[in-house]
Each structure stands twice: as structure tokens, then as C-alpha cells.
XYZ file of C-alpha atoms in Angstrom:
180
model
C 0.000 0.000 0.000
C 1.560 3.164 -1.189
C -0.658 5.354 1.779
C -2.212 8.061 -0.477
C -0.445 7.551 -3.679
C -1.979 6.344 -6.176
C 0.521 4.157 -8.594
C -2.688 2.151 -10.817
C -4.684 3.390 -13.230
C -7.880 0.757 -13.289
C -9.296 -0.273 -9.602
C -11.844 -2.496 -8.735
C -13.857 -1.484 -5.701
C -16.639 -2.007 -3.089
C -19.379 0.484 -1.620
C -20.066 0.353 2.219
C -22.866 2.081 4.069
C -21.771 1.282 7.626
C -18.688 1.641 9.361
C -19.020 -2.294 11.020
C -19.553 -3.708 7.179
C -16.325 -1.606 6.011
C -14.274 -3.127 8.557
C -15.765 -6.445 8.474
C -15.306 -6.434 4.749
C -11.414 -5.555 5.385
C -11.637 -8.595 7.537
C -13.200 -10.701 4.282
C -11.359 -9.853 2.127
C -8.058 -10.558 3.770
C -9.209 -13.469 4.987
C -9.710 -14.346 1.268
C -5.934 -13.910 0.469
C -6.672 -10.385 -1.163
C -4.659 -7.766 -0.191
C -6.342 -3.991 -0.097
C -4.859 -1.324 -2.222
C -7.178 1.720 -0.453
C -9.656 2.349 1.553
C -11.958 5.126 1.358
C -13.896 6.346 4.365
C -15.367 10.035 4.852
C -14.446 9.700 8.479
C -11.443 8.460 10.486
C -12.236 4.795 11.314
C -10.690 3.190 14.223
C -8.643 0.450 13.662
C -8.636 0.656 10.252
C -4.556 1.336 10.037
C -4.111 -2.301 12.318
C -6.226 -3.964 9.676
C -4.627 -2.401 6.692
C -0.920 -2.524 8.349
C -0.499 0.730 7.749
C 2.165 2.347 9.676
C 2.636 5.729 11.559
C 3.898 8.016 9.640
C 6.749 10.393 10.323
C 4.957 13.404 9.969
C 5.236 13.939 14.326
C 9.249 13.661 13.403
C 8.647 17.193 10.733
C 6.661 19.078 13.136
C 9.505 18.502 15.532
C 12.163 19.431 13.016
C 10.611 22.416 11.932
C 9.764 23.688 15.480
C 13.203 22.976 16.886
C 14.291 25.317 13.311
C 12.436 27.983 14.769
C 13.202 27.835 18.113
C 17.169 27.569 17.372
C 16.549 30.262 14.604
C 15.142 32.752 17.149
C 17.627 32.515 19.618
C 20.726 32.752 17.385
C 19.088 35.859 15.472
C 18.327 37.635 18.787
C 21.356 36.744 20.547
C 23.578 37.974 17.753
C 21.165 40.981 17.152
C 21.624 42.041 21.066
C 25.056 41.092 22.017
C 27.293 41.726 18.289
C 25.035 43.251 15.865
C 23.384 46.280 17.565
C 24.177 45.733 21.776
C 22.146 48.417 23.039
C 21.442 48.861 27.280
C 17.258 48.954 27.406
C 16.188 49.760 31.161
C 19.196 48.498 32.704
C 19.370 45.135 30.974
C 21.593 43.023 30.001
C 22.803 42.738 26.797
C 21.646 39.274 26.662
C 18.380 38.616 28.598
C 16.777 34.865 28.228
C 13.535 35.707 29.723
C 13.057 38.138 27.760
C 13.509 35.980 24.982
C 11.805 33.102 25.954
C 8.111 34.310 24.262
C 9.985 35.101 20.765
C 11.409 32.154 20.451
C 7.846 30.137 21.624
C 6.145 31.965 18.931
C 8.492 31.293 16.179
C 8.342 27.824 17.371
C 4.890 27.624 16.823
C 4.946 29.753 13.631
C 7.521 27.649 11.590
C 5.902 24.633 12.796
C 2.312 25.842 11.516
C 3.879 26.990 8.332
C 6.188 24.485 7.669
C 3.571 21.255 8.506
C 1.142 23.011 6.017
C 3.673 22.950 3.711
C 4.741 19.280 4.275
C 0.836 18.166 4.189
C 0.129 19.886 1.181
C 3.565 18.086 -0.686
C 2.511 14.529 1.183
C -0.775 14.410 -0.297
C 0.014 16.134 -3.640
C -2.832 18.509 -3.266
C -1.055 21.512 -5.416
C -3.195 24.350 -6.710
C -4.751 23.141 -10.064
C -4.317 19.094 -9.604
C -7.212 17.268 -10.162
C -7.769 14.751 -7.423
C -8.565 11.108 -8.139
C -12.068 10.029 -6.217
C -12.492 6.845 -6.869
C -16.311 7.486 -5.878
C -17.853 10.798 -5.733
C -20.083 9.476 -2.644
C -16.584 8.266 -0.348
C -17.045 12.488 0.197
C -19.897 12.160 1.895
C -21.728 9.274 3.678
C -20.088 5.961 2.007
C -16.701 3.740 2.394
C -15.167 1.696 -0.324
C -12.368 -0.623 -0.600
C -10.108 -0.710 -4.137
C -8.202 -3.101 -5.573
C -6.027 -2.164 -8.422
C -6.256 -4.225 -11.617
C -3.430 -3.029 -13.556
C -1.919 -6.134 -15.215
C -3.761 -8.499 -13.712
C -6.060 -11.543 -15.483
C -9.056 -11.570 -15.776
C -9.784 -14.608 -13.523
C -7.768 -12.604 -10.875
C -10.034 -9.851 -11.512
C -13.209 -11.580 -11.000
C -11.888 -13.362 -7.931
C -11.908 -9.430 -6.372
C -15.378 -8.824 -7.087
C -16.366 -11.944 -5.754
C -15.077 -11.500 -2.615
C -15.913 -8.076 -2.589
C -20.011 -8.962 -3.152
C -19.382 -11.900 -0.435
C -18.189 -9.577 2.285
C -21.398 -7.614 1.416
C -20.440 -4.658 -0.659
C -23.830 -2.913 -1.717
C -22.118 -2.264 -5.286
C -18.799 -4.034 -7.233
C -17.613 -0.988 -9.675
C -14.747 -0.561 -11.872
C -12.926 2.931 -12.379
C -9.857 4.039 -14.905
C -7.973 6.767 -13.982
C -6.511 8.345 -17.350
């Protein structure tokens, strides 16, 4: 599973009403020897990452990155600022003061954090100004879940071994999509 890539261009897939059928379905499936390319859900699903064997992400290890960048960047650019660039005596201070720089450096934390995990999400999921995303049904928006199995190079006995096991673990409708 390439988690939120998509690498085929035909899928196979399965429509789900309820949450319990989705994941029992995931269950089917598997248990049938399949293995699931997506899952489409319009809602977070517990569980769902255990029974796809997806795992966490590094995203937490970014966020960390780019706050510890601000943090360090602050400092360094206000310590050189007040003690080499422009040391000048405010209200009897010294010419470097940590509590006084301790809510800069929070905020620029939290600023190149924001910024830069926006950034990061937006390059992750490929979701650039003017690409057209791939749905593989209009209705996984909204109120419906659907498991996909790409087809790409595969026979067609293969092929209709997926959408029997997708009707047996009770998907409502079997559909096939082409991404051009």
C-alpha cells in the first residue's frame, strides 16, 4: 500500500454504508488472500490502520524538526542581534536577557511549525493548486466507504476473484474505475 499515492490506473472497488460492514469487509477480504490497495472512508475509522498494516507516519518527526528550526533560529538571530550586531542597554538590561527571549522564540516555534507542517501536508498528499484529485467514488465524500483493488496487469480470472469476494463480504455495489 503506497498510503495516499496512487501508482494504478484501473481499480476495482466495493461500496459500504456502515462503518461495522467496512471493517468487516477488510476482515473478508483478507481473509480471502486479497490484499487492499485503499480504503476510502469520509471519516477516520478506528482500527482501520491495524487492519490495513499501515504504519505511523513520520509526519510527528517534521513538526519537531521544523519547530526545533524555529526555536534555534530565534535565539541565534536575537542573541547575535543584542550582544554583536546592535548591543544596546534597554532599562538596565543586560545585553543578553533569556527571559526576555523566551516568548519570541515560543512563537516562532509555533509559527515555523504551523507553516512548515502546512507545507509538508500539502507536498505529502500532492494537493497543489490546479491538480485534479482522483475520487475513486464521488459518494466516499460524503456518507459511504469503499475498498479498491487495483487491476493493472492483472487476469481476468484474478479480476473476478476481487469482485467476488468483494459482493461476499457484502459490498452494496462491485464498480470498476480508470484513472486516465
Amino acid at each position: 500500500m503506497s498510503q495516499g499515492k496512487i501508482e494504478q490506473k484501473k481499480y476495482v472497488y466495493g461500496v459500504y454504508s456502515h462503518e461495522k460492514n467496512f471493517l468487516d469487509a477488510i476482515k473478508s477480504v483478507q481473509a480471502d488472500g486479497l490484499t487492499v490497495d485503499d480504503a476510502y472512508s469520509t471519516f477516520p475509522v478506528h482500527r482501520i490502520d491495524d487492519l490495513l498494516g499501515i504504519k505511523e507516519t513520520s509526519l510527528h518527526k517534521a513538526g519537531f524538526t521544523l519547530g526545533f528550526t524555529g526555536l534555534v533560529t530565534a535565539f541565534s538571530v536575537m542573541t547575535y542581534v543584542n550582544t554583536m550586531g546592535y548591543p544596546t542597554v534597554f532599562g538596565g538590561k543586560p545585553f543578553f536577557s533569556l527571559p526576555a527571549f523566551i516568548p519570541v522564540m515560543f512563537e516562532t516555534t509555533v509559527l515555523m511549525a504551523a507553516v512548515g507542517m502546512f507545507f509538508v501536508y500539502i507536498k505529502r498528499n500532492e494537493l497543489f493548486p490546479g491538480k485534479i484529485p482522483m475520487i475513486i467514488d464521488e459518494r466516499t465524500t460524503d456518507d459511504k466507504f469503499a475498498l479498491a483493488f487495483g487491476i493493472d496487469g492483472k487476469s481476468d480470472s484474478e479480476i473476478a476473484e476481487i469482485k467476488s469476494s468483494l459482493q461476499k463480504s457484502g459490498a452494496e455495489e462491485v464498480n470498476t474505475k480508470s484513472f486516465e
